[in-house]
Amino acid sequence: MALQWWQRPIALTEALVAQHTVKLAPEPEGPREGLVKPRAAQGDAADSVGADPITLVVVGDSLTVGCGVERQSDGLVPDMARSIAHVTGRPVHWRSHGRLGGTMRRARFRFLPQVEGHPDLLVLCAGSNDLMARRTAKEWREDLTAAIDEAKALSDHVVVISSGQVYRSPALGSTLKKAILDMTDAQTAISRAICADRGVLFVDMTHHDTGLTDAEFWASDNFHPSKRCYQLLADGVVDQMGEATLRSLCRPL
């Protein structure tokens, strides 16, 4: 339900306060690519270890680069790689291209051109900063549609992840959080429709229930996910992708 007229100045005031009080966690240290082997492939490793790895590339915002944890290896993308490796039994080579504050427009013009080769799976992960920047629905449609089309030219398997759960952030006022939830729901509906039209998978993490309390869900900045939360979000993304989709990424042994 949209804000009442009298709630709008309250949300605006809370947004101005947040600009001066919220101290965002920086991008963590560490390489933004790596190789993950399936857990079953230990010691006398299974034949899958010698196979060409599934290549996973994610472009986008602060979730893409793991803001909220101490090391890149504890972020969303390597966690997704570990979950994919577990489901498929295949090694996964992951790489991320993103930045704190990144929008879908930046993903389109800055990060997608950095993608090399033909990754098995290419994921677009942005949207929260577009909401915070108050980009219009028209601008979101244009940027997401163009980014999907350019991603499909780079990979046969493209996935779009929704905005995160900023509307739950303890660092924000209650009226502002309600406004952000309204905007997030509207953006999610647009994204779902565009993805259906373009024939790509849309993963809705906006309302994904991790089962964590607020203290467990958030990092120290109360704005980005914690290490445990990233793990559960990654599992949720991979679960929504489905085993059949993941198996289709595997090259023959």
Short mmCIF file of C-alpha atoms in Angstrom, two decimals:
data_model
loop_
_atom_site.label_atom_id
_atom_site.label_comp_id
_atom_site.label_asym_id
_atom_site.label_seq_id
_atom_site.Cartn_x
_atom_site.Cartn_y
_atom_site.Cartn_z
CA MET A 1 0.00 0.00 0.00
CA ALA A 2 1.41 3.38 -1.04
CA LEU A 3 2.27 6.00 1.55
CA GLN A 4 -0.39 8.46 2.59
CA TRP A 5 0.27 12.09 1.71
CA TRP A 6 1.15 12.95 5.29
CA GLN A 7 3.70 10.12 5.47
CA ARG A 8 5.75 11.35 2.52
CA PRO A 9 7.53 14.22 4.33
CA ILE A 10 8.31 11.81 7.17
CA ALA A 11 9.92 9.35 4.75
CA LEU A 12 11.88 12.21 3.15
CA THR A 13 13.13 13.35 6.55
CA GLU A 14 14.16 9.81 7.46
CA ALA A 15 15.99 9.50 4.13
CA LEU A 16 17.94 12.70 4.83
CA VAL A 17 18.85 11.42 8.29
CA ALA A 18 19.99 8.09 6.83
CA GLN A 19 22.29 9.88 4.38
CA HIS A 20 24.23 11.31 7.31
CA THR A 21 24.05 8.42 9.78
CA VAL A 22 24.35 5.17 7.82
CA LYS A 23 27.99 4.14 7.40
CA LEU A 24 28.11 1.50 4.69
CA ALA A 25 30.55 -1.39 4.91
CA PRO A 26 33.31 -1.10 2.28
CA GLU A 27 34.06 -3.57 -0.48
CA PRO A 28 36.02 -6.39 1.21
CA GLU A 29 39.55 -7.37 0.33
CA GLY A 30 40.48 -10.36 -1.79
CA PRO A 31 40.43 -11.63 -5.38
CA ARG A 32 37.16 -11.36 -7.25
CA GLU A 33 37.44 -14.76 -8.86
CA GLY A 34 38.19 -18.27 -7.75
CA LEU A 35 37.64 -21.99 -8.25
CA VAL A 36 35.32 -24.03 -6.06
CA LYS A 37 35.36 -27.84 -6.07
CA PRO A 38 32.36 -29.96 -5.05
CA ARG A 39 32.47 -31.16 -1.47
CA ALA A 40 32.28 -34.80 -2.57
CA ALA A 41 35.52 -34.37 -4.54
CA GLN A 42 38.01 -34.89 -1.72
CA GLY A 43 40.99 -37.29 -1.45
CA ASP A 44 40.51 -39.78 -4.28
CA ALA A 45 38.40 -37.20 -6.08
CA ALA A 46 35.49 -38.11 -8.28
CA ASP A 47 35.84 -37.90 -12.05
CA SER A 48 34.03 -34.56 -11.96
CA VAL A 49 37.08 -32.77 -10.53
CA GLY A 50 38.99 -33.23 -13.78
CA ALA A 51 36.14 -31.82 -15.83
CA ASP A 52 36.11 -28.29 -17.21
CA PRO A 53 34.57 -26.10 -14.53
CA ILE A 54 31.21 -24.42 -14.88
CA THR A 55 31.91 -20.71 -15.36
CA LEU A 56 29.81 -18.33 -13.27
CA VAL A 57 29.98 -14.55 -13.76
CA VAL A 58 27.94 -12.07 -11.72
CA VAL A 59 27.71 -8.34 -12.43
CA GLY A 60 26.05 -5.74 -10.27
CA ASP A 61 26.01 -3.92 -6.96
CA SER A 62 27.39 -4.26 -3.43
CA LEU A 63 25.90 -7.74 -3.01
CA THR A 64 27.97 -8.83 -6.00
CA VAL A 65 31.19 -7.73 -4.29
CA GLY A 66 30.29 -8.96 -0.80
CA CYS A 67 29.94 -5.74 1.15
CA GLY A 68 29.30 -6.60 4.79
CA VAL A 69 31.87 -9.40 5.14
CA GLU A 70 35.62 -9.26 5.66
CA ARG A 71 36.75 -11.21 2.59
CA GLN A 72 35.48 -11.55 -0.97
CA SER A 73 35.51 -15.33 -0.49
CA ASP A 74 32.70 -14.97 2.09
CA GLY A 75 30.38 -13.07 -0.25
CA LEU A 76 27.35 -13.96 -2.34
CA VAL A 77 29.10 -14.99 -5.57
CA PRO A 78 31.55 -17.57 -4.13
CA ASP A 79 28.69 -18.87 -1.97
CA MET A 80 26.61 -19.32 -5.13
CA ALA A 81 29.56 -21.15 -6.71
CA ARG A 82 29.80 -23.49 -3.72
CA SER A 83 26.08 -24.21 -3.86
CA ILE A 84 26.17 -24.86 -7.62
CA ALA A 85 29.18 -27.16 -7.19
CA HIS A 86 27.32 -29.08 -4.49
CA VAL A 87 24.20 -29.55 -6.65
CA THR A 88 25.99 -30.43 -9.89
CA GLY A 89 29.03 -32.23 -8.51
CA ARG A 90 31.17 -30.11 -10.83
CA PRO A 91 33.88 -27.51 -10.10
CA VAL A 92 32.80 -23.90 -10.57
CA HIS A 93 35.00 -21.01 -11.61
CA TRP A 94 33.41 -17.78 -10.38
CA ARG A 95 34.11 -14.14 -11.14
CA SER A 96 32.41 -10.93 -10.06
CA HIS A 97 32.23 -7.49 -11.64
CA GLY A 98 30.53 -4.95 -9.41
CA ARG A 99 30.80 -2.00 -7.10
CA LEU A 100 29.27 -0.54 -3.96
CA GLY A 101 26.47 1.73 -5.18
CA GLY A 102 26.24 0.01 -8.56
CA THR A 103 23.02 0.38 -10.54
CA MET A 104 21.65 -1.65 -13.42
CA ARG A 105 22.72 1.14 -15.73
CA ARG A 106 26.30 0.80 -14.48
CA ALA A 107 26.07 -2.97 -14.88
CA ARG A 108 24.95 -2.40 -18.46
CA PHE A 109 27.59 0.12 -19.49
CA ARG A 110 30.52 -0.61 -17.16
CA PHE A 111 30.47 -4.21 -15.95
CA LEU A 112 28.99 -6.24 -18.79
CA PRO A 113 31.71 -5.00 -21.19
CA GLN A 114 34.27 -6.46 -18.73
CA VAL A 115 32.89 -9.99 -19.12
CA GLU A 116 35.31 -12.18 -21.03
CA GLY A 117 34.62 -15.32 -23.01
CA HIS A 118 31.26 -17.05 -23.00
CA PRO A 119 30.35 -17.88 -19.36
CA ASP A 120 28.06 -20.83 -18.72
CA LEU A 121 25.97 -18.71 -16.37
CA LEU A 122 25.75 -14.91 -16.33
CA VAL A 123 23.86 -13.26 -13.48
CA LEU A 124 22.61 -9.67 -13.22
CA CYS A 125 22.37 -8.56 -9.59
CA ALA A 126 21.35 -4.92 -9.15
CA GLY A 127 18.31 -2.82 -8.38
CA SER A 128 18.47 -1.58 -4.78
CA ASN A 129 20.59 1.43 -5.72
CA ASP A 130 18.25 2.24 -8.58
CA LEU A 131 15.49 2.45 -5.97
CA MET A 132 17.56 4.61 -3.62
CA ALA A 133 18.43 6.92 -6.52
CA ARG A 134 14.69 7.16 -7.34
CA ARG A 135 15.15 6.08 -10.94
CA THR A 136 11.81 5.94 -12.70
CA ALA A 137 9.98 2.81 -13.79
CA LYS A 138 10.65 3.79 -17.39
CA GLU A 139 14.39 4.09 -16.74
CA TRP A 140 14.42 0.73 -14.95
CA ARG A 141 12.62 -0.98 -17.84
CA GLU A 142 15.06 0.46 -20.35
CA ASP A 143 18.20 -0.42 -18.40
CA LEU A 144 17.10 -3.91 -17.38
CA THR A 145 15.84 -4.80 -20.86
CA ALA A 146 19.05 -3.60 -22.50
CA ALA A 147 21.24 -5.33 -19.88
CA ILE A 148 19.40 -8.63 -20.41
CA ASP A 149 19.75 -8.41 -24.18
CA GLU A 150 23.47 -7.70 -23.89
CA ALA A 151 23.91 -10.49 -21.33
CA LYS A 152 22.14 -12.97 -23.63
CA ALA A 153 24.67 -12.13 -26.33
CA LEU A 154 27.41 -13.19 -23.89
CA SER A 155 25.89 -16.31 -22.35
CA ASP A 156 23.26 -18.94 -23.12
CA HIS A 157 22.07 -18.91 -19.50
CA VAL A 158 21.14 -15.56 -17.97
CA VAL A 159 19.59 -15.04 -14.55
CA VAL A 160 18.29 -11.82 -13.00
CA ILE A 161 18.25 -11.46 -9.21
CA SER A 162 15.81 -9.02 -7.67
CA SER A 163 16.68 -6.18 -5.33
CA GLY A 164 17.67 -7.12 -1.82
CA GLN A 165 15.78 -6.52 1.40
CA VAL A 166 16.79 -2.93 2.11
CA TYR A 167 13.24 -2.32 3.34
CA ARG A 168 14.12 -4.40 6.43
CA SER A 169 17.27 -2.48 7.35
CA PRO A 170 17.42 -1.53 11.05
CA ALA A 171 19.42 1.54 10.02
CA LEU A 172 16.36 3.13 8.38
CA GLY A 173 13.25 4.73 9.80
CA SER A 174 9.96 2.83 9.74
CA THR A 175 8.17 5.13 7.29
CA LEU A 176 11.13 5.14 4.91
CA LYS A 177 11.26 1.35 5.05
CA LYS A 178 7.59 1.20 4.08
CA ALA A 179 8.25 3.51 1.13
CA ILE A 180 11.20 1.38 0.02
CA LEU A 181 9.09 -1.79 0.27
CA ASP A 182 6.43 -0.22 -1.97
CA MET A 183 9.07 0.76 -4.53
CA THR A 184 10.76 -2.62 -4.32
CA ASP A 185 7.50 -4.47 -4.94
CA ALA A 186 6.80 -2.30 -7.99
CA GLN A 187 10.30 -2.84 -9.36
CA THR A 188 10.05 -6.59 -8.76
CA ALA A 189 6.80 -6.79 -10.72
CA ILE A 190 8.38 -4.94 -13.66
CA SER A 191 11.47 -7.15 -13.55
CA ARG A 192 9.43 -10.34 -13.48
CA ALA A 193 7.45 -9.24 -16.54
CA ILE A 194 10.57 -8.23 -18.50
CA CYS A 195 12.33 -11.50 -17.69
CA ALA A 196 9.29 -13.51 -18.79
CA ASP A 197 9.18 -11.55 -22.05
CA ARG A 198 12.92 -12.05 -22.64
CA GLY A 199 12.87 -15.72 -21.68
CA VAL A 200 15.32 -15.48 -18.78
CA LEU A 201 14.99 -16.71 -15.21
CA PHE A 202 14.00 -14.18 -12.57
CA VAL A 203 14.95 -14.97 -8.96
CA ASP A 204 12.93 -13.10 -6.36
CA MET A 205 15.04 -12.52 -3.25
CA THR A 206 12.98 -9.54 -2.12
CA HIS A 207 10.86 -11.62 0.23
CA HIS A 208 13.08 -14.69 0.61
CA ASP A 209 12.86 -15.94 4.19
CA THR A 210 16.29 -16.94 5.47
CA GLY A 211 14.93 -17.80 8.90
CA LEU A 212 17.46 -15.46 10.51
CA THR A 213 16.73 -12.89 13.16
CA ASP A 214 17.61 -9.28 12.36
CA ALA A 215 20.77 -9.59 14.47
CA GLU A 216 21.83 -12.63 12.40
CA PHE A 217 20.68 -11.25 9.05
CA TRP A 218 22.61 -7.99 8.98
CA ALA A 219 26.28 -7.14 8.90
CA SER A 220 27.76 -4.58 11.29
CA ASP A 221 26.51 -1.68 9.16
CA ASN A 222 22.88 -2.88 9.49
CA PHE A 223 22.53 -2.43 5.75
CA HIS A 224 24.31 -5.35 4.07
CA PRO A 225 23.93 -9.10 4.68
CA SER A 226 26.06 -10.95 7.20
CA LYS A 227 28.31 -13.86 6.24
CA ARG A 228 25.64 -16.39 7.26
CA CYS A 229 22.95 -14.42 5.45
CA TYR A 230 24.98 -14.43 2.21
CA GLN A 231 25.24 -18.21 2.47
CA LEU A 232 21.49 -18.63 2.86
CA LEU A 233 20.68 -16.12 0.12
CA ALA A 234 23.06 -17.94 -2.24
CA ASP A 235 21.37 -21.24 -1.44
CA GLY A 236 18.01 -19.57 -2.12
CA VAL A 237 19.14 -18.28 -5.50
CA VAL A 238 20.47 -21.67 -6.56
CA ASP A 239 17.34 -23.41 -5.26
CA GLN A 240 15.11 -21.14 -7.36
CA MET A 241 17.25 -21.83 -10.41
CA GLY A 242 16.40 -25.51 -10.09
CA GLU A 243 18.48 -28.64 -10.54
CA ALA A 244 17.46 -29.12 -14.19
CA THR A 245 18.76 -25.66 -15.12
CA LEU A 246 21.97 -26.23 -13.22
CA ARG A 247 22.56 -29.63 -14.83
CA SER A 248 22.21 -28.02 -18.24
CA LEU A 249 25.28 -25.91 -17.46
CA CYS A 250 27.51 -28.97 -17.20
CA ARG A 251 29.82 -29.76 -20.05
CA PRO A 252 30.10 -33.49 -20.86
CA LEU A 253 32.74 -35.33 -18.85
#
